[in-house]
mmCIF file of C-alpha atoms and ligand atoms in Angstrom:
data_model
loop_
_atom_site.group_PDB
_atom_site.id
_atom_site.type_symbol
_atom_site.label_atom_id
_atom_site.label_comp_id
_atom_site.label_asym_id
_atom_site.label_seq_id
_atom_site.Cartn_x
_atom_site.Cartn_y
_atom_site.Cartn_z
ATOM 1 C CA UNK A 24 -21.241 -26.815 -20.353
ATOM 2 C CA UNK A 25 -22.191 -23.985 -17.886
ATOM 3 C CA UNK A 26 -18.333 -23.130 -17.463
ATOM 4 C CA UNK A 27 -18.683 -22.259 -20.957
ATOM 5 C CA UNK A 28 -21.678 -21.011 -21.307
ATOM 6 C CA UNK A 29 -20.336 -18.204 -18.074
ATOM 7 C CA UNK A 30 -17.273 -18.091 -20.172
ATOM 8 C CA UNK A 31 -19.228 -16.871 -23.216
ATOM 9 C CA UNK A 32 -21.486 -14.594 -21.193
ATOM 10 C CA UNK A 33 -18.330 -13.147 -19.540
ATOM 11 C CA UNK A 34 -15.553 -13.586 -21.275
ATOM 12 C CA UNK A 35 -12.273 -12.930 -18.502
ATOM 13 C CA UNK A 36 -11.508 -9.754 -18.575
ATOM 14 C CA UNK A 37 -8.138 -8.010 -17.829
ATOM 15 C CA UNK A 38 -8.479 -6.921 -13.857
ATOM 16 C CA UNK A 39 -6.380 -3.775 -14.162
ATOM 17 C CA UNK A 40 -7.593 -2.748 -18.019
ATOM 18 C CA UNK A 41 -10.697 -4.161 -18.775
ATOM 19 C CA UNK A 42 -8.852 -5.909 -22.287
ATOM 20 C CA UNK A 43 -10.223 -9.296 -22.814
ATOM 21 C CA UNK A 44 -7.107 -12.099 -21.376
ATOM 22 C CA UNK A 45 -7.657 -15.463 -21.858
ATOM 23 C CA UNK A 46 -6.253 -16.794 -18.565
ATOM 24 C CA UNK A 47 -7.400 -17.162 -15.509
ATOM 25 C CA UNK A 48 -4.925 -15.216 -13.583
ATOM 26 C CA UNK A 49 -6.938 -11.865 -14.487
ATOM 27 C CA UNK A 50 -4.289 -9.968 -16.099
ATOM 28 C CA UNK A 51 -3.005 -8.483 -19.695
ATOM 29 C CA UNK A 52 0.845 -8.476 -19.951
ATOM 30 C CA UNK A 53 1.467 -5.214 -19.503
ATOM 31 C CA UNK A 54 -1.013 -4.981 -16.413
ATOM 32 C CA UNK A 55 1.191 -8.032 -14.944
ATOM 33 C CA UNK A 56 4.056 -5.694 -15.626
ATOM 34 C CA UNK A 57 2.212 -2.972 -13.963
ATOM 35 C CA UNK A 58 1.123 -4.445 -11.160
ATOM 36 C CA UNK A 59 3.400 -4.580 -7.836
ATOM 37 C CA UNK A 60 3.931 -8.183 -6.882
ATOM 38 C CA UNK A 61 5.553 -9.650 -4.066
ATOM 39 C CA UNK A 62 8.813 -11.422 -4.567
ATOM 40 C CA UNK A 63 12.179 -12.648 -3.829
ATOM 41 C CA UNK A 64 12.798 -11.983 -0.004
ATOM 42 C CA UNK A 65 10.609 -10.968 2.585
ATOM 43 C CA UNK A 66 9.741 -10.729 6.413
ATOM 44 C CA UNK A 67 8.824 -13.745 7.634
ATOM 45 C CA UNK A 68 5.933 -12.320 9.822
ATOM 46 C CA UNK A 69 4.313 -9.451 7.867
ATOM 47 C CA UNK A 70 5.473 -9.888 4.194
ATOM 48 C CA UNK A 71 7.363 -6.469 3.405
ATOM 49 C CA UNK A 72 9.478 -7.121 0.805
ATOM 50 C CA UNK A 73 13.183 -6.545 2.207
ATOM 51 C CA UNK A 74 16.505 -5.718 0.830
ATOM 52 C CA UNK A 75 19.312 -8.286 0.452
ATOM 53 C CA UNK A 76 20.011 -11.948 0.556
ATOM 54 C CA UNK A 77 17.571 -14.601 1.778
ATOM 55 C CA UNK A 78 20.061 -16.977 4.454
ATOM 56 C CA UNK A 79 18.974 -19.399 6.321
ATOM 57 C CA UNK A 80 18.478 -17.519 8.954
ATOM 58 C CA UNK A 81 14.914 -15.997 10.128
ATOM 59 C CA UNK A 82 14.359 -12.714 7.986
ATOM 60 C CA UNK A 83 12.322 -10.373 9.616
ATOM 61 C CA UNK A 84 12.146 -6.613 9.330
ATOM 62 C CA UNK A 85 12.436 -4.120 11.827
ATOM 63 C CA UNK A 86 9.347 -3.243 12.990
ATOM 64 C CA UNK A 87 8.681 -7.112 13.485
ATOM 65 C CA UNK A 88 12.133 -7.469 15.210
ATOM 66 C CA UNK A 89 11.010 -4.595 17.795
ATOM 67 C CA UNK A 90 7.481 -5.484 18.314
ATOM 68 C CA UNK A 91 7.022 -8.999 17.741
ATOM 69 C CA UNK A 92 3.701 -10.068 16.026
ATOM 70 C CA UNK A 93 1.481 -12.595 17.529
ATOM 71 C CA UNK A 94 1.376 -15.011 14.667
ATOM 72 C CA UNK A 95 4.167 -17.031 13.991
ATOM 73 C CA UNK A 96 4.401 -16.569 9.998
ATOM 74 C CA UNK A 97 2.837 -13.823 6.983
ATOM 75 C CA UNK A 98 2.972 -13.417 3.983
ATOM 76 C CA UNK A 99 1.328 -10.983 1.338
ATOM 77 C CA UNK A 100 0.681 -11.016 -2.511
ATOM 78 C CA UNK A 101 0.437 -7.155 -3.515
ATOM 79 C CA UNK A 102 2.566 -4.185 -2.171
ATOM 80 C CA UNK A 103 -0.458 -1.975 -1.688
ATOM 81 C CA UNK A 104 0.465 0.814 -4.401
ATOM 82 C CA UNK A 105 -0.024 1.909 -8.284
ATOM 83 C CA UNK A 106 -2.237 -1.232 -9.858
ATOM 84 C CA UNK A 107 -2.601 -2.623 -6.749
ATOM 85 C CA UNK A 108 -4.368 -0.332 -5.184
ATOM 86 C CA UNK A 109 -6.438 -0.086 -8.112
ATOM 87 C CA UNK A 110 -7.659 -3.511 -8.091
ATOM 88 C CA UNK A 111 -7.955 -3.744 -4.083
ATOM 89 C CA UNK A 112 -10.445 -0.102 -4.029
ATOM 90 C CA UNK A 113 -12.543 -2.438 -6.947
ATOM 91 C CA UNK A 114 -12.766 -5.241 -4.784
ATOM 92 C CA UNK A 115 -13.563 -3.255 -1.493
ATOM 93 C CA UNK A 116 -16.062 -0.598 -3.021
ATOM 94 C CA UNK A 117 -16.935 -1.294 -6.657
ATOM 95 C CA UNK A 118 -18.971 -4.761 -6.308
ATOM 96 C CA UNK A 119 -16.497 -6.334 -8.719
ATOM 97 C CA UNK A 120 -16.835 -10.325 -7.225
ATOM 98 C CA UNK A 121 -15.027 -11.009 -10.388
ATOM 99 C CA UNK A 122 -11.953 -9.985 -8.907
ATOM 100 C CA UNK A 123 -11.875 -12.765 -5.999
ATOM 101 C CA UNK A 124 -11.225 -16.269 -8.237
ATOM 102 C CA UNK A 125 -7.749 -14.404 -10.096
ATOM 103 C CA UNK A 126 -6.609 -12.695 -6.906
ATOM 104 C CA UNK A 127 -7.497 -15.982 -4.433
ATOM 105 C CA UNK A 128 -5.087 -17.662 -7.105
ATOM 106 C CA UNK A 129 -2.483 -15.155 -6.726
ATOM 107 C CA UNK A 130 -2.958 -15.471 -2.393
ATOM 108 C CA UNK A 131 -2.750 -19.472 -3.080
ATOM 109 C CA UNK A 132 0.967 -19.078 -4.410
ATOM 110 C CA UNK A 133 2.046 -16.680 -1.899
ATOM 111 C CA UNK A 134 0.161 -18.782 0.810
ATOM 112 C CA UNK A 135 2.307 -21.901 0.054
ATOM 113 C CA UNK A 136 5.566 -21.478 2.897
ATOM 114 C CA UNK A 137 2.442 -21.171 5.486
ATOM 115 C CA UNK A 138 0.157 -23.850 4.724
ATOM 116 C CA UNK A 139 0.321 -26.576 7.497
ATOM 117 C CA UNK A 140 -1.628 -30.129 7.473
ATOM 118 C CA UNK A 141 -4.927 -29.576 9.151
ATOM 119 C CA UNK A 142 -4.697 -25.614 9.071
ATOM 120 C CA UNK A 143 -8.057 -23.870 9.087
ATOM 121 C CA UNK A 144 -8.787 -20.762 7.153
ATOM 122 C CA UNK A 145 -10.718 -17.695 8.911
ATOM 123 C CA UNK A 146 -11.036 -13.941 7.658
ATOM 124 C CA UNK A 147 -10.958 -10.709 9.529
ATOM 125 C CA UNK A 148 -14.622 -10.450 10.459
ATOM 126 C CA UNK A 149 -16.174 -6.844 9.141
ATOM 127 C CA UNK A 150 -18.806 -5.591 11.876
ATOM 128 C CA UNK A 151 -22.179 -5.974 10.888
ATOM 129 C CA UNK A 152 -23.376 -2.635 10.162
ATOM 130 C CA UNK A 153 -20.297 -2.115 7.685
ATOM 131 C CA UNK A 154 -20.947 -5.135 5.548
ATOM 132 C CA UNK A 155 -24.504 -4.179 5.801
ATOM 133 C CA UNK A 156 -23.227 -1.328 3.982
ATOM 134 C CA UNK A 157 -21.058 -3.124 1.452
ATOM 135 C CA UNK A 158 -23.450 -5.521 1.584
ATOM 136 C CA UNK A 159 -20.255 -8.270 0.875
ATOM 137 C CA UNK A 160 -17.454 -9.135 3.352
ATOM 138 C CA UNK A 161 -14.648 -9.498 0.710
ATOM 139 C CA UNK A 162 -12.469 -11.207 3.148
ATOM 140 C CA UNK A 163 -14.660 -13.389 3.341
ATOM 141 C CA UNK A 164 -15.301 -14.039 -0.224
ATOM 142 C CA UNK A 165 -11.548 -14.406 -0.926
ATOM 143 C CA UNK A 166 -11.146 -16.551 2.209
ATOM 144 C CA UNK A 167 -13.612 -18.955 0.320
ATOM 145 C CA UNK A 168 -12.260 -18.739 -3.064
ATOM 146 C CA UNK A 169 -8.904 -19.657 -1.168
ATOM 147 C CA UNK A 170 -10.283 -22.667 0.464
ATOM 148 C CA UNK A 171 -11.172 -23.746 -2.912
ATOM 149 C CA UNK A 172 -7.337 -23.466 -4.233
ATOM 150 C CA UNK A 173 -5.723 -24.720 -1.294
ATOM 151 C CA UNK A 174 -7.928 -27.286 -0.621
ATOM 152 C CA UNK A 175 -7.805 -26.512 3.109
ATOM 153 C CA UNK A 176 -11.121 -25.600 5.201
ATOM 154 C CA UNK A 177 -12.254 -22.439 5.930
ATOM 155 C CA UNK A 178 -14.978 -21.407 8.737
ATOM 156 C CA UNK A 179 -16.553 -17.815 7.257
ATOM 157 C CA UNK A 180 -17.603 -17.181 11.082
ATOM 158 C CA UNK A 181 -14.378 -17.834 12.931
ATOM 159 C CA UNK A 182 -13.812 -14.649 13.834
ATOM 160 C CA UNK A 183 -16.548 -11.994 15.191
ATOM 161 C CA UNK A 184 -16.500 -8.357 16.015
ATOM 162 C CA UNK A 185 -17.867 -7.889 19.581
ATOM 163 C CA UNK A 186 -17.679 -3.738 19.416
ATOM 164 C CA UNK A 187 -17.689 -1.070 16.479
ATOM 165 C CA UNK A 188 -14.552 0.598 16.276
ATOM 166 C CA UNK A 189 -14.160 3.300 14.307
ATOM 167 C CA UNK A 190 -11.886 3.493 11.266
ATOM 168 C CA UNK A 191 -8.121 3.017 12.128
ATOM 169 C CA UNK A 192 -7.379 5.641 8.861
ATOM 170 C CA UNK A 193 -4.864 8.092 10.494
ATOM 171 C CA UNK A 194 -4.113 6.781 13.873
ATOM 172 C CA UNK A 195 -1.051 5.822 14.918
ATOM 173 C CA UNK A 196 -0.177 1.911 15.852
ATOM 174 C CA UNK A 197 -0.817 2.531 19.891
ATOM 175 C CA UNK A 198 -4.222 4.089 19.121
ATOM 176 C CA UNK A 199 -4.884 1.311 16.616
ATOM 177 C CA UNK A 200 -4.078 -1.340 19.580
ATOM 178 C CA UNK A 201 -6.330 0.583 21.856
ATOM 179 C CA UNK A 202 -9.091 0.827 19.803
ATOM 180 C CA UNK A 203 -9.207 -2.603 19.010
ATOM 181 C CA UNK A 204 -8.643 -3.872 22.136
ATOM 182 C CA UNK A 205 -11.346 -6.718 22.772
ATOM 183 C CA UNK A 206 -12.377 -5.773 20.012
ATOM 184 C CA UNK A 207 -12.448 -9.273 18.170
ATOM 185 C CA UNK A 208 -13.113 -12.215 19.266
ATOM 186 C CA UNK A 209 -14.015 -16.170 18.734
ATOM 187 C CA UNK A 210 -17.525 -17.110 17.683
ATOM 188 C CA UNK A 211 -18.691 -18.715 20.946
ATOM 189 C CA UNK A 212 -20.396 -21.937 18.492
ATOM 190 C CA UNK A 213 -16.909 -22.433 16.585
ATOM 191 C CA UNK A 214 -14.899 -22.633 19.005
ATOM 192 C CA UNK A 215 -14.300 -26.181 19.108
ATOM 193 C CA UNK A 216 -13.308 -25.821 15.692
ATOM 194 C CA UNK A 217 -9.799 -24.183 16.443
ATOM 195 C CA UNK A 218 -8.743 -25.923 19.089
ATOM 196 C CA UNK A 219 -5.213 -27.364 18.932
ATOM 197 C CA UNK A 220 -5.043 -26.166 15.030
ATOM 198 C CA UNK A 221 -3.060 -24.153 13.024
ATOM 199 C CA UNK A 222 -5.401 -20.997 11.696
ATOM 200 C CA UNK A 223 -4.619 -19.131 8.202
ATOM 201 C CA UNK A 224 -6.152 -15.143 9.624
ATOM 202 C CA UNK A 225 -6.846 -13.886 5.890
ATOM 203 C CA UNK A 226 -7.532 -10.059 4.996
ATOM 204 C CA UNK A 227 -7.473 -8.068 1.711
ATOM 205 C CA UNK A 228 -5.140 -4.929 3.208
ATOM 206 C CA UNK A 229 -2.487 -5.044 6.037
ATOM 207 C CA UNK A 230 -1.478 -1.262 7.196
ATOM 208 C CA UNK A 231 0.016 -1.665 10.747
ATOM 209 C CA UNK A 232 -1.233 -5.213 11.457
ATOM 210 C CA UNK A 233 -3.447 -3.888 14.341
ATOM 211 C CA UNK A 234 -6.397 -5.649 13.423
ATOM 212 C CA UNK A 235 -4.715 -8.958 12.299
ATOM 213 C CA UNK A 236 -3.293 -8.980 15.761
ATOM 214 C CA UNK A 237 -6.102 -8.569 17.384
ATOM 215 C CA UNK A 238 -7.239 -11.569 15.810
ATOM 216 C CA UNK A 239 -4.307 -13.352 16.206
ATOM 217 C CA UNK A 240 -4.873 -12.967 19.855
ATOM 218 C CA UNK A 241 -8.300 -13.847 19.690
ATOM 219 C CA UNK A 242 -7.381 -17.706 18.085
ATOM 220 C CA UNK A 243 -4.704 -17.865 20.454
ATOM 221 C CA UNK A 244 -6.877 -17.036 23.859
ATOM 222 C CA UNK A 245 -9.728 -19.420 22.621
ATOM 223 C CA UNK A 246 -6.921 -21.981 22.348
ATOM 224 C CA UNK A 247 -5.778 -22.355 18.539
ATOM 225 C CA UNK A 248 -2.386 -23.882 17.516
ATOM 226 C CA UNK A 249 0.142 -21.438 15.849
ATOM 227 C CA UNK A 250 -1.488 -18.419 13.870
ATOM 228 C CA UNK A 251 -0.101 -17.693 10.730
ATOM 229 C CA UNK A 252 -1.926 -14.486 8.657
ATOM 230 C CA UNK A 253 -1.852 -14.331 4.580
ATOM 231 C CA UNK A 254 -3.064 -10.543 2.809
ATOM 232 C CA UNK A 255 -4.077 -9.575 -0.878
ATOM 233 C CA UNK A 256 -1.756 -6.652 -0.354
ATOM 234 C CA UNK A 257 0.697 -4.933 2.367
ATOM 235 C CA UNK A 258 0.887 -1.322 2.472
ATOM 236 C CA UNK A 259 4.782 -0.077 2.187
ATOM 237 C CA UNK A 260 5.524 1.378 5.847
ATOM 238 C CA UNK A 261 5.253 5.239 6.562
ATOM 239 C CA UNK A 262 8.127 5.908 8.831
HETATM 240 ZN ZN1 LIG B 12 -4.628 -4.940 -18.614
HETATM 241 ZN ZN1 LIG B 13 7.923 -7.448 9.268
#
């Protein structure tokens, strides 16, 4: 009766067009069309999408192949581009929490070749005086919404920020590790939660993977099991 009664009040509307759609996934057809999803073969660790034949060999791409990630598995929904980006800037800046339920169902499909038995879910923590700010830590918000498809449990706090940093916009990937060096680390209260257990590190953008690394690191040193790390959306490489 409520369901309905929401559904009445606010009917689903088309994420990248604003056209009514009566599905849950969020999107008109031609928005679908529009919009840059994720498929076919990938890198195994940070989800680029990646020319050729999947074997049955580990794929990964270069960058991963040079500088091996600290997680053991990624994947990501979105390449971070034309209706993508769109949708991402309304979930980050435009207080749209309509967004989360169609794009957490979108993250639940590409989340399946990660999700282990007993895996907990965490997102990359925002530091306090930003989400103070945006007054909403979407991570966190999909993170839940995710829990809810998948089932699995999620711990909002996981993950805290111990220092500011400033925004990573511009630098390159050594000035993004330095930055965030220490940066991140385990709630000191949840820590028994992690311990011996795979953990799902979710975020809404990947650039260079600095931060996810960071908290990668962070699971790892507090004693988790493997780290695997799931995004809305990967932004195509620069070099
Ligand atoms: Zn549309
Ligand atoms: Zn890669």
């Amino acid at each position: 009766m409520f369901q309905t009664t929401v559904q009445l009040l606010y009917p689903p509307r088309c994420l990248g067009c604003g056209t009514m759609v009566n599905s849950d996934f969020g999107l008109c057809g031609t928005c679908w069309r529009d919009t840059p999803f994720i498929d076919g073969t990938v890198c195994d660790s940070c989800g680029i999408p990646l020319q050729g034949q999947e074997d049955n060999h580990r794929t990964e791409c270069d960058d991963c192949m040079k500088n091996p990630r600290p997680w053991v598995q990624g994947r990501a929904t979105l390449l971070y581009k034309d209706q993508a980006r769109k949708i991402i800037l309304g979930l980050k800046h435009g207080d749209r929490p309509e967004v989360v339920r169609p794009t957490a169902l979108w993250m639940a499909r590409s989340a399946r070749p990660l999700i282990r038995d007993n895996m907990l879910i965490a997102p990359v923590p925002l530091h306090r005086s930003r989400l103070l700010k945006r007054r909403y830590n979407q991570s966190a918000l999909l993170v839940q919404a995710l829990a809810r498809e998948t089932g699995l449990p999620y711990c909002p706090d996981l993950l805290v920020r111990t220092s500011q940093t400033p925004s990573l916009d511009g630098k390159t990937a050594q000035e993004r590790q330095a930055v965030l060096q220490g940066a991140i680390t385990v709630h000191s209260k949840r820590r028994h939660r992690l311990t011996g257990r795979p953990v799902l590190v979710v975020d809404d953008v990947m650039t260079s993977g600095a931060t996810l690394s960071a908290c990668a690191e962070a699971c790892i040193e507090a004693g988790s099991g493997d780290v695997y790390v799931l995004v809305l959306a990967r932004v195509p490489k620069d070099d």
